[in-house]
Coordinates of C-alpha atoms in Angstrom, one line a residue:
Chain N
M29 CA 71.0 136.3 143.2
K30 CA 69.1 135.6 139.6
Y31 CA 69.0 132.6 138.1
L32 CA 69.4 131.6 134.6
I33 CA 68.1 127.5 134.0
K34 CA 67.8 126.0 130.5
L35 CA 66.0 123.1 129.3
Y36 CA 66.4 121.6 126.2
V37 CA 63.5 118.7 125.0
T38 CA 63.0 116.5 122.1
G39 CA 59.6 117.2 121.3
Q40 CA 56.9 117.3 123.4
T41 CA 56.6 113.8 125.0
A42 CA 55.5 112.4 127.9
R43 CA 59.3 113.1 129.0
S44 CA 60.3 115.9 128.0
L45 CA 56.5 117.4 129.8
L46 CA 57.7 114.9 132.9
A47 CA 60.8 117.2 132.9
I48 CA 59.0 120.5 132.5
A49 CA 56.9 120.1 135.2
N50 CA 59.6 118.9 137.6
L51 CA 61.4 121.5 137.1
R52 CA 59.0 124.7 137.3
R53 CA 58.3 122.5 140.6
I54 CA 61.6 122.9 142.2
C55 CA 62.0 126.3 141.3
E56 CA 59.0 127.5 142.3
D57 CA 59.9 125.6 145.3
E58 CA 63.3 127.0 145.6
L59 CA 64.3 130.1 144.0
K60 CA 60.6 131.5 143.4
G61 CA 60.7 135.2 141.8
R62 CA 65.1 135.1 141.2
Y63 CA 64.7 132.4 137.9
E64 CA 64.5 132.6 134.4
L65 CA 63.6 129.0 132.6
I66 CA 63.6 129.4 128.9
V67 CA 62.0 126.2 127.1
I68 CA 64.4 124.7 123.9
D69 CA 63.2 122.1 122.0
V70 CA 66.3 120.3 119.9
L71 CA 63.6 119.4 117.2
E72 CA 63.5 122.6 116.0
R73 CA 66.8 123.4 116.6
P74 CA 68.9 121.1 116.0
Q75 CA 72.2 123.8 115.5
L76 CA 71.7 125.1 119.0
A77 CA 72.8 121.9 120.0
E78 CA 75.5 121.6 118.1
D79 CA 76.6 124.4 119.5
E80 CA 75.8 123.8 123.3
K81 CA 77.1 120.2 122.8
I82 CA 73.8 118.6 123.8
L83 CA 73.7 115.0 124.1
A84 CA 70.5 113.5 125.8
T85 CA 67.4 114.8 126.2
P86 CA 66.4 116.0 128.7
T87 CA 68.9 118.3 129.9
V88 CA 69.2 121.1 132.3
V89 CA 71.5 123.8 132.0
K90 CA 72.4 126.6 134.8
E91 CA 73.9 128.7 133.0
L92 CA 74.0 131.7 135.9
P93 CA 75.0 131.5 138.3
H94 CA 78.7 130.4 137.2
P95 CA 79.4 128.2 137.5
I96 CA 77.7 126.3 135.3
R97 CA 76.1 122.8 136.1
R98 CA 74.3 120.0 133.5
I99 CA 71.9 118.1 134.3
I100 CA 70.5 114.6 132.1
G101 CA 67.7 113.1 132.9
D102 CA 63.4 113.4 133.9
L103 CA 64.2 115.5 137.1
S104 CA 61.9 113.3 138.9
D105 CA 65.1 112.2 141.6
S106 CA 64.7 116.1 143.3
E107 CA 67.4 115.5 145.1
R108 CA 69.7 114.9 142.8
V109 CA 68.0 118.2 141.0
L110 CA 69.2 119.7 143.7
L111 CA 72.5 118.6 144.1
G112 CA 72.7 119.9 140.5
L113 CA 71.8 123.1 140.6
D114 CA 74.4 123.5 143.1
L115 CA 71.1 124.3 145.8
R116 CA 72.3 121.9 148.1
P117 CA 76.2 122.0 149.9
C118 CA 77.1 118.8 147.8
S119 CA 78.5 116.7 151.0
G120 CA 75.7 117.0 153.5
E121 CA 72.4 115.1 154.1
P122 CA 69.8 116.0 151.9
E123 CA 66.8 114.7 154.7
T124 CA 68.1 116.9 157.3
L125 CA 68.8 119.7 155.1
S126 CA 65.3 119.8 152.6
G127 CA 63.7 122.3 152.8
E128 CA 66.5 124.9 153.6
R129 CA 67.1 128.0 151.3
R130 CA 69.7 129.2 150.5
Chain V
M27 CA 77.3 104.9 91.5
K28 CA 80.7 103.1 92.7
G29 CA 81.8 99.8 94.0
A30 CA 80.1 97.0 92.1
A31 CA 78.3 94.6 93.4
N32 CA 81.3 91.2 92.7
G33 CA 80.3 88.2 93.7
N34 CA 78.8 90.0 97.0
G35 CA 75.4 88.9 97.2
G36 CA 73.9 92.1 96.4
I37 CA 75.3 94.1 99.2
T38 CA 77.1 96.5 97.6
K39 CA 80.9 98.3 98.8
L40 CA 81.9 101.1 99.8
K41 CA 85.5 101.6 98.1
T42 CA 87.1 103.5 101.3
E43 CA 90.1 104.9 99.9
I44 CA 92.6 103.9 102.8
E45 CA 95.4 102.1 100.3
G46 CA 95.7 98.8 100.1
F47 CA 91.9 97.6 102.3
D48 CA 89.5 97.4 99.7
L49 CA 91.7 94.7 98.4
I50 CA 91.1 93.0 101.1
A51 CA 87.5 93.6 101.5
N52 CA 87.2 92.8 98.1
G53 CA 85.6 96.1 97.3
G54 CA 85.9 97.8 100.8
L55 CA 82.8 98.3 103.5
P56 CA 79.4 97.2 102.6
R57 CA 77.4 100.5 101.7
N58 CA 75.1 102.3 103.4
R59 CA 75.9 99.6 106.9
S60 CA 77.7 100.1 110.1
T61 CA 80.7 99.0 110.6
L62 CA 82.2 98.5 114.3
V63 CA 85.9 98.6 114.0
S64 CA 87.7 97.0 117.5
G65 CA 90.5 97.2 119.1
T66 CA 93.2 97.8 122.1
S67 CA 94.2 101.2 122.9
G68 CA 97.0 102.5 120.6
S69 CA 95.1 100.0 118.2
A70 CA 95.3 103.0 115.1
K71 CA 91.3 102.7 115.8
T72 CA 91.1 106.3 115.9
V73 CA 93.0 107.4 113.0
F74 CA 91.3 104.3 110.4
A75 CA 87.7 106.0 111.4
A76 CA 89.4 109.5 110.5
Q77 CA 90.9 108.6 107.3
F78 CA 87.7 106.9 106.1
L79 CA 86.1 110.7 106.1
A80 CA 89.6 112.0 104.9
A81 CA 90.4 109.4 101.8
G82 CA 87.1 110.0 100.9
V83 CA 86.9 113.6 100.5
A84 CA 90.9 113.5 99.2
K85 CA 89.9 111.2 97.0
A86 CA 86.7 110.0 95.7
G87 CA 84.9 113.5 96.5
E88 CA 82.6 112.4 99.3
S89 CA 82.0 114.5 102.3
G90 CA 82.1 112.7 105.7
V91 CA 80.8 113.2 109.6
F92 CA 82.6 112.1 112.3
V93 CA 81.3 112.3 115.4
T94 CA 83.3 112.2 118.6
F95 CA 82.7 110.7 122.1
E96 CA 86.6 111.3 123.6
E97 CA 88.8 113.1 121.9
S98 CA 87.8 117.0 121.1
P99 CA 87.7 118.3 117.3
D100 CA 90.2 120.6 118.3
D101 CA 92.4 117.5 119.4
I102 CA 91.0 115.5 116.1
R103 CA 92.6 118.2 113.8
R104 CA 96.0 119.1 115.9
N105 CA 96.2 114.8 115.3
M106 CA 95.6 114.2 112.0
H107 CA 97.1 117.3 110.1
G108 CA 100.7 114.7 110.3
F109 CA 98.8 112.9 108.0
G110 CA 98.3 115.8 105.3
W111 CA 94.5 115.8 105.8
D112 CA 93.7 120.1 106.0
I113 CA 90.2 119.1 108.2
P114 CA 89.8 122.2 108.9
A115 CA 89.7 123.4 105.2
W116 CA 87.6 120.5 104.4
E117 CA 85.3 122.4 107.5
K118 CA 85.4 125.4 105.2
A119 CA 84.4 123.2 102.2
N120 CA 81.4 122.1 103.7
Q121 CA 83.0 118.8 103.4
W122 CA 83.7 117.3 107.1
A123 CA 81.7 118.6 109.8
F124 CA 82.5 117.1 113.7
V125 CA 80.3 116.2 116.3
D126 CA 81.1 117.0 119.3
A127 CA 80.4 114.3 121.7
S128 CA 83.4 115.0 124.1
P129 CA 83.8 115.5 127.4
E130 CA 83.5 118.9 128.6
P131 CA 86.6 119.6 131.2
G132 CA 86.0 120.0 134.7
E133 CA 81.7 120.1 134.2
P134 CA 80.3 117.3 137.1
L135 CA 77.0 115.9 135.0
V136 CA 74.3 114.5 137.0
V137 CA 72.2 112.3 135.9
A138 CA 68.5 112.4 137.3
G139 CA 66.1 110.5 135.6
G140 CA 65.2 108.6 132.5
F141 CA 66.3 110.0 129.6
D142 CA 67.4 109.7 125.6
L143 CA 69.8 110.5 123.4
G144 CA 67.6 112.2 120.8
P145 CA 69.7 114.9 120.4
L146 CA 72.6 112.8 119.7
L147 CA 71.0 111.7 116.8
L148 CA 69.3 114.9 116.0
R149 CA 72.5 116.4 116.0
I150 CA 74.1 113.5 113.4
E151 CA 71.3 113.7 111.5
H152 CA 71.8 117.7 110.5
A153 CA 75.6 117.3 110.6
V154 CA 74.7 114.4 107.5
R155 CA 72.6 117.0 106.2
K156 CA 74.5 120.4 106.3
V157 CA 77.9 118.4 104.2
N158 CA 75.7 115.5 102.5
A159 CA 77.5 113.1 104.5
T160 CA 78.1 109.7 102.7
R161 CA 80.9 108.5 105.5
V162 CA 79.8 108.5 109.4
V163 CA 82.5 107.6 111.5
I164 CA 81.8 107.8 115.4
D165 CA 84.7 106.9 117.3
S166 CA 84.3 105.4 120.2
L167 CA 81.6 104.0 121.6
G168 CA 82.8 103.2 124.8
G169 CA 83.2 106.5 125.5
V170 CA 79.2 107.3 125.7
F171 CA 79.1 104.7 128.6
S172 CA 82.3 106.4 130.2
Q173 CA 79.8 109.4 130.1
L174 CA 76.9 108.4 130.9
G175 CA 77.4 105.2 132.5
D176 CA 77.0 101.5 131.5
D177 CA 73.3 101.5 131.0
A178 CA 70.7 99.1 130.0
R179 CA 68.8 102.6 128.7
I180 CA 71.8 103.4 126.9
R181 CA 72.4 100.1 124.9
H182 CA 69.0 100.7 124.4
E183 CA 69.7 104.0 122.9
L184 CA 72.7 103.1 120.1
F185 CA 70.3 100.7 119.5
R186 CA 68.3 103.4 118.3
V187 CA 71.4 105.4 116.7
G188 CA 72.3 102.4 114.8
R189 CA 69.0 102.1 113.2
A190 CA 69.1 106.0 112.2
L191 CA 72.4 105.4 110.8
R192 CA 71.0 103.5 108.3
K193 CA 67.9 105.4 108.1
L194 CA 69.8 108.0 106.7
N195 CA 72.1 106.1 103.8
V196 CA 75.6 106.5 105.1
T197 CA 78.1 104.6 105.4
S198 CA 79.7 104.6 108.9
V199 CA 82.3 102.9 110.9
I200 CA 81.9 102.9 114.7
T201 CA 85.0 102.2 117.2
A202 CA 84.5 100.0 119.6
E203 CA 87.7 99.5 122.9
R204 CA 88.3 96.0 123.5
T205 CA 90.9 95.2 126.1
E206 CA 92.5 92.7 125.1
D207 CA 94.2 91.5 121.4
H208 CA 92.8 88.4 121.6
G209 CA 89.1 88.2 123.5
P210 CA 85.4 89.8 123.7
V211 CA 85.4 92.1 120.3
S212 CA 84.3 95.0 122.6
R213 CA 84.5 96.1 126.6
F214 CA 80.4 96.9 126.8
G215 CA 79.5 94.2 123.5
V216 CA 78.3 96.6 121.7
E217 CA 79.0 94.9 119.0
E218 CA 75.7 93.7 119.2
F219 CA 73.8 97.3 117.8
V220 CA 76.2 97.4 115.0
S221 CA 77.7 93.4 114.6
D222 CA 76.8 93.3 110.7
N223 CA 79.9 94.0 110.6
V224 CA 83.5 93.9 112.4
L225 CA 86.5 94.8 112.1
V226 CA 89.4 94.1 114.1
L227 CA 93.0 96.4 114.5
R228 CA 96.1 94.8 116.9
N229 CA 98.7 96.4 117.4
T230 CA 100.9 93.1 119.1
L231 CA 104.4 92.7 120.8
E232 CA 106.5 89.4 118.5
G233 CA 110.2 88.8 118.9
E234 CA 110.7 92.5 120.1
V235 CA 108.9 94.0 117.0
R236 CA 105.8 95.8 117.3
R237 CA 103.0 94.2 114.0
R238 CA 99.8 96.0 113.1
T239 CA 97.2 93.9 111.1
V240 CA 94.0 94.5 110.7
E241 CA 91.2 91.3 110.8
I242 CA 88.0 91.7 109.1
L243 CA 85.8 89.1 111.2
K244 CA 83.3 89.3 109.2
F245 CA 81.3 90.8 106.8
R246 CA 77.4 90.1 106.9
G247 CA 76.7 88.7 103.3
A248 CA 79.2 89.8 102.0
I249 CA 82.8 88.2 101.0
H250 CA 86.5 89.4 101.7
H251 CA 89.3 87.9 102.5
K252 CA 89.5 86.4 105.5
G253 CA 93.3 86.8 108.3
E254 CA 95.0 88.9 110.0
W255 CA 96.6 91.9 107.0
P256 CA 99.6 93.5 108.4
F257 CA 99.5 97.6 107.6
T258 CA 102.1 100.2 108.4
I259 CA 101.1 104.1 109.8
V260 CA 103.1 106.5 107.3
P261 CA 103.5 109.7 108.0
G262 CA 101.3 112.6 105.6
E263 CA 99.6 109.4 104.3
G264 CA 98.2 107.7 107.2
I265 CA 97.2 103.9 107.4
I266 CA 98.4 101.5 104.4
V267 CA 97.8 97.8 104.3
I268 CA 99.7 94.9 103.1
P269 CA 97.6 92.8 100.5
L270 CA 100.4 90.2 100.5
A271 CA 98.8 87.5 98.2
A272 CA 95.4 89.3 98.6
L273 CA 97.2 90.4 94.9
E274 CA 96.2 88.2 92.4
L275 CA 98.1 86.1 90.2
K276 CA 96.9 87.3 86.5
Q277 CA 100.0 88.3 85.6
K278 CA 100.6 88.1 81.9
S279 CA 103.7 85.3 81.4
S280 CA 106.9 86.5 79.1
A281 CA 108.7 84.5 77.1
T282 CA 111.2 87.0 76.6
R283 CA 114.2 86.5 77.9
I284 CA 117.0 89.0 78.8
S285 CA 120.5 89.3 79.6
S286 CA 121.8 88.4 83.3
G287 CA 124.6 90.1 81.8
N288 CA 127.3 87.7 81.4
P289 CA 127.0 85.1 78.2
A290 CA 128.1 82.5 79.5
L291 CA 125.0 82.8 82.5
D292 CA 122.7 83.7 80.0
R293 CA 123.9 79.8 78.1
M294 CA 123.6 78.1 81.4
C295 CA 119.9 79.7 81.8
G296 CA 118.8 78.9 78.6
G297 CA 119.1 81.4 77.2
G298 CA 118.7 84.7 79.5
F299 CA 116.5 84.6 82.0
F300 CA 112.8 86.3 81.3
R301 CA 111.4 89.5 81.2
D302 CA 109.4 88.8 84.4
S303 CA 110.9 86.6 86.3
I304 CA 112.2 86.6 89.9
I305 CA 115.4 85.3 90.2
L306 CA 116.9 84.3 93.4
V307 CA 121.0 83.7 93.7
S308 CA 122.5 82.5 96.9
G309 CA 125.5 81.6 98.6
P310 CA 127.9 81.9 100.7
T311 CA 130.2 85.4 101.9
G312 CA 132.3 86.5 99.1
T313 CA 131.1 84.1 95.9
G314 CA 130.2 87.2 94.1
K315 CA 126.6 87.3 94.3
T316 CA 127.1 91.5 94.3
L317 CA 129.3 90.5 91.3
V318 CA 125.8 88.7 89.6
T319 CA 123.6 91.5 90.5
T320 CA 126.3 94.3 89.5
Q321 CA 126.8 92.6 85.8
F322 CA 122.4 92.3 86.1
M323 CA 122.3 95.9 86.1
A324 CA 125.0 97.5 83.9
R325 CA 125.0 94.8 81.0
G326 CA 122.0 94.2 80.7
D327 CA 122.4 95.5 76.9
E328 CA 118.4 97.0 76.6
P329 CA 118.7 100.2 75.3
G330 CA 117.6 103.4 78.1
A331 CA 116.7 100.0 80.0
R332 CA 116.3 102.2 83.5
C333 CA 118.0 99.9 86.6
L334 CA 117.3 100.4 90.5
L335 CA 119.0 98.8 92.7
F336 CA 118.3 98.6 97.0
A337 CA 121.4 98.1 98.5
F338 CA 121.0 96.6 102.7
E339 CA 124.7 95.3 103.1
E340 CA 126.8 97.7 101.5
S341 CA 127.5 101.5 101.6
R342 CA 127.0 103.8 98.4
E343 CA 131.3 104.1 98.5
Q344 CA 131.3 100.2 98.7
L345 CA 129.6 99.3 96.2
F346 CA 130.9 102.1 93.1
R347 CA 134.4 100.7 94.3
N348 CA 133.5 96.9 93.8
A349 CA 132.0 98.0 90.3
L350 CA 134.5 99.7 89.6
G351 CA 136.9 96.9 90.2
W352 CA 134.5 94.7 87.4
G353 CA 135.0 97.3 85.3
V354 CA 131.5 99.0 85.9
D355 CA 131.0 102.7 86.5
F356 CA 127.8 103.4 88.2
A357 CA 128.7 107.4 88.7
H358 CA 128.2 107.0 85.4
M359 CA 125.5 105.4 84.8
E360 CA 123.1 107.0 87.8
A361 CA 124.8 110.5 85.8
E362 CA 123.2 108.9 82.8
G363 CA 119.6 108.2 84.8
R364 CA 120.0 104.8 83.7
L365 CA 120.3 103.2 87.2
K366 CA 119.0 104.7 90.6
V367 CA 121.2 103.1 93.9
V368 CA 119.5 103.1 97.3
C369 CA 121.0 102.8 100.3
N370 CA 119.8 101.7 103.4
Y371 CA 120.2 100.8 106.6
P372 CA 117.4 97.0 107.5
E373 CA 116.9 98.2 111.1
S374 CA 116.9 101.9 109.4
A375 CA 112.7 100.6 109.8
A376 CA 110.0 98.2 110.3
L377 CA 109.7 95.6 106.9
E378 CA 106.5 97.8 106.2
D379 CA 107.4 100.6 106.1
H380 CA 110.4 99.1 103.3
L381 CA 108.5 97.3 101.4
I382 CA 106.3 101.0 100.9
S383 CA 109.4 103.2 100.8
M384 CA 110.8 100.4 98.1
K385 CA 107.4 100.5 96.5
K386 CA 107.1 104.1 96.4
V387 CA 111.0 104.2 95.0
I388 CA 110.0 101.5 92.5
E389 CA 106.8 103.8 91.4
E390 CA 108.6 106.3 91.2
F391 CA 111.4 105.6 88.9
R392 CA 109.7 103.0 86.9
P393 CA 112.9 101.0 86.5
H394 CA 113.4 97.9 84.2
R395 CA 115.0 95.6 86.0
V396 CA 115.1 95.6 90.0
A397 CA 117.6 94.1 92.3
V398 CA 117.7 93.6 95.5
D399 CA 121.4 93.1 97.4
S400 CA 120.5 91.7 100.1
L401 CA 117.7 90.0 101.0
S402 CA 118.8 88.4 103.9
A403 CA 120.1 91.6 106.0
L404 CA 117.0 92.4 106.3
E405 CA 116.1 88.7 107.7
R406 CA 117.0 90.4 111.0
V407 CA 114.6 93.2 111.2
A408 CA 111.5 91.5 111.6
P409 CA 110.0 87.9 112.8
L410 CA 109.8 84.9 110.5
K411 CA 106.4 85.4 109.5
G412 CA 106.9 89.2 109.1
F413 CA 109.9 88.5 106.2
R414 CA 108.1 85.7 104.3
E415 CA 105.1 88.3 104.0
F416 CA 108.0 91.2 103.4
V417 CA 109.0 89.0 100.7
I418 CA 105.7 87.7 98.9
G419 CA 104.8 91.5 98.5
L420 CA 108.0 92.5 97.5
T421 CA 107.8 89.8 95.2
S422 CA 104.5 90.0 93.6
Y423 CA 104.6 93.8 93.8
I424 CA 107.4 92.7 91.3
K425 CA 105.9 90.2 89.0
H426 CA 103.2 92.3 88.9
L427 CA 105.2 95.4 86.8
E428 CA 106.0 92.7 84.9
I429 CA 109.7 93.3 85.2
P430 CA 112.7 91.0 86.5
G431 CA 113.5 91.2 89.9
L432 CA 116.7 89.7 90.9
F433 CA 117.5 89.8 94.7
T434 CA 119.9 87.3 96.9
A435 CA 120.8 85.4 99.7
T436 CA 123.3 84.8 102.1
T437 CA 123.8 81.0 103.2
T438 CA 125.2 80.7 106.7
A439 CA 127.2 77.8 106.2
L440 CA 130.3 78.6 104.0
L441 CA 130.0 75.3 101.8
G442 CA 126.8 73.7 101.0
G443 CA 123.8 74.9 102.9
T444 CA 120.9 76.6 102.2
S445 CA 119.3 80.3 103.9
I446 CA 116.3 80.7 105.7
T447 CA 115.7 83.3 102.9
E448 CA 116.2 80.8 100.3
S449 CA 113.0 78.8 101.8
N450 CA 110.3 81.2 101.9
I451 CA 111.4 82.3 98.8
S452 CA 112.4 79.5 97.1
T453 CA 108.6 78.8 95.7
T454 CA 107.7 82.5 94.6
T455 CA 111.3 82.5 92.4
D456 CA 111.5 81.7 89.2
S457 CA 115.2 80.6 88.6
I458 CA 117.7 79.7 91.5
L459 CA 121.4 80.6 90.7
L460 CA 123.8 78.7 93.1
L461 CA 127.4 80.1 93.7
R462 CA 129.4 78.2 95.9
Y463 CA 132.7 77.7 97.1
V464 CA 134.4 74.4 96.3
E465 CA 138.0 73.2 98.2
L466 CA 139.5 71.2 95.4
L467 CA 143.1 70.3 96.4
G468 CA 143.7 72.6 99.7
E469 CA 142.9 75.7 96.7
M470 CA 139.1 77.3 97.6
R471 CA 137.5 77.9 94.0
R472 CA 134.2 78.5 93.1
G473 CA 131.3 77.2 91.1
V474 CA 128.0 78.0 90.2
A475 CA 124.9 75.7 89.4
V476 CA 121.7 76.6 87.9
L477 CA 119.0 74.9 90.1
K478 CA 115.5 75.9 88.4
M479 CA 114.8 77.7 85.5
R480 CA 110.3 78.5 85.4
G481 CA 108.9 77.1 82.4
S482 CA 112.9 76.8 80.9
A483 CA 115.3 73.8 80.2
H484 CA 118.7 74.8 81.8
E485 CA 122.1 73.4 82.0
K486 CA 122.5 71.0 85.1
E487 CA 126.2 71.1 85.1
I488 CA 127.9 73.4 88.0
R489 CA 130.4 75.2 86.5
E490 CA 133.6 76.8 88.0
Y491 CA 134.0 81.0 87.5
T492 CA 136.6 83.4 88.3
V493 CA 136.5 86.9 89.1
D494 CA 138.8 89.4 87.7
G495 CA 138.7 93.1 86.1
Q496 CA 136.9 92.6 83.9
G497 CA 133.8 90.8 85.7
M498 CA 133.1 87.2 86.2
H499 CA 133.9 84.2 83.8
V500 CA 132.2 81.4 83.5
G501 CA 134.8 78.0 82.8
E502 CA 133.8 74.4 82.2
P503 CA 131.9 72.3 84.9
F504 CA 134.0 70.5 87.3
R505 CA 134.1 67.3 86.4
N506 CA 135.3 65.1 88.9
V507 CA 133.9 66.6 92.7
A508 CA 130.7 64.9 93.7
G509 CA 128.4 66.5 96.5
I510 CA 129.8 70.4 95.9
L511 CA 125.9 71.3 97.3
S512 CA 126.2 69.6 100.1
G513 CA 129.5 70.6 101.5
Q514 CA 130.3 66.9 101.9
Y515 CA 132.8 66.4 98.7
I516 CA 134.3 63.0 96.8
F517 CA 137.1 63.4 94.5
I518 CA 136.2 61.4 91.8
G519 CA 140.1 60.5 90.3
P520 CA 141.6 60.3 87.4
E521 CA 141.2 56.2 88.1
G522 CA 137.9 56.9 88.4
K523 CA 138.5 56.0 92.6
P524 CA 136.7 58.2 95.3
Q525 CA 138.6 60.1 97.3
N526 CA 138.3 62.9 99.7
A527 CA 138.2 66.9 99.6
T528 CA 142.1 66.9 100.9
G529 CA 143.9 64.2 97.8
D530 CA 145.5 62.1 100.5
S531 CA 142.3 60.9 102.0
I532 CA 141.7 57.6 104.8
A533 CA 139.9 56.2 101.4
V534 CA 142.5 56.8 99.2
M535 CA 145.0 55.4 101.9
A536 CA 143.5 53.0 102.4
S537 CA 143.0 52.4 99.2
E538 CA 147.2 52.7 99.1
R539 CA 147.8 50.8 102.0
R540 CA 145.9 47.6 100.3
E541 CA 147.8 48.1 96.8

């Protein structure tokens, strides 16, 4: 299963860089070799932000596989990111499931 | 540049073009600033906000950006269509742009770490530049909190949005929900971010009648009218604020006299009514108020004069038949375009809506005379305050046009007495005619008196009058009766002694006994 993940940021701020680093690490850990990550700077593409209804940055949009999921924030809370990307069963206890692959 | 600095301390105003609002706001909203519009659910915040943009596009040629946090743009396009605002056409013409920040249905939003609202700002800026907007609406601020959580971070971000709007040189309206009609200005305390100017919209229940009002709580550094102003929402038009007393009393006062339609009445008034006066005809049921109205409409004797009659008590058929009975052919007058009779049930609309539609008819027909028969019938459809506002609104509008307005009021007591209408309208009227029953020696007779005639001498006598197929005939004054107005008559007999109404009163009997 191929993952298509887009990350929207506003400029090269510390928060943007933190989010990019966090997302890269999570993807490498969880989805190595089966994901595509696209980083979009809304400063350069305001109309795209409008079309995609991006309200806050950083925003992660997992476009594939369906359903589409959105996560807002600098992604420093890895467990919430994994939950948000459907990489963890939402009702499970994150501690015991950590490291498990899907 | 529009919006002069008329005593607004250097702050210029942007005319909203929302009908009536610019009058109470002394010219409009402070230009290049944000105004918070706060109100409970159902207080017409979104309509106000959308109209701010729509009126800008349609009436001032100014483009606008609508930032929506709650309803989807599709919902807004659909909901506002009924007001005659063709938003899709304006979008195509690059006069209107949406920034869609409404929640996506069924998509849970996960927050994982710190974030900012940079994209929102960018999108607003982008849209403002795209349509070259002068007006921006954010509806509603509370929607941000319900999507992203009530967080100190969001407050800080909203503060940035407020600052950015100021830099963009746009005049903005930001709506916020409040939980009560009278209480904290808004639910999340958001007024801190845009607190320069605050408007409050209310939708309250008073005496089983819904009443909408708008209040300008503050315009920092600029003047405005205080207090709550009623407004109504009209299909095809939107919000219309009723500015009542804010209308300046600047109409000219005319010394030209016009006929009441009855030469004897004219003589009693010292030569007729003034051309731009408000006349109140008061009397109990059946005294002839409608007759005075009919004469006023039909026998004015100004060539080519158009007359307009609003009737709230009788149907057209009744009115026309009655008029014929007094020798006046209303149907013929209407056919000639000299008369327009508008009949309505008082209950058919709220008072504000009556006022709006009456103004509209007056505007279209441009009459030289207006009459309302009767004003008292409208008392029953509104709380006292609303009725008073209606009376002031209507009379000041008619005075503004410098045409005469004749109103009738029904007194509740058959003999003597006053009515609510009278006490509410008497200060705004220029002339008051009283029609009264006079019980004389076991017979009901009728008397007419001029109580008030602003700016002119008038007769002080109470004259008897009769009614026949030709109309009203004013005769001699009642010479031997006192106390007609109070209903407590005393007869002054031929020998100068007081008698009571029936002629064989206690006083008379007592005096007989003494003899």
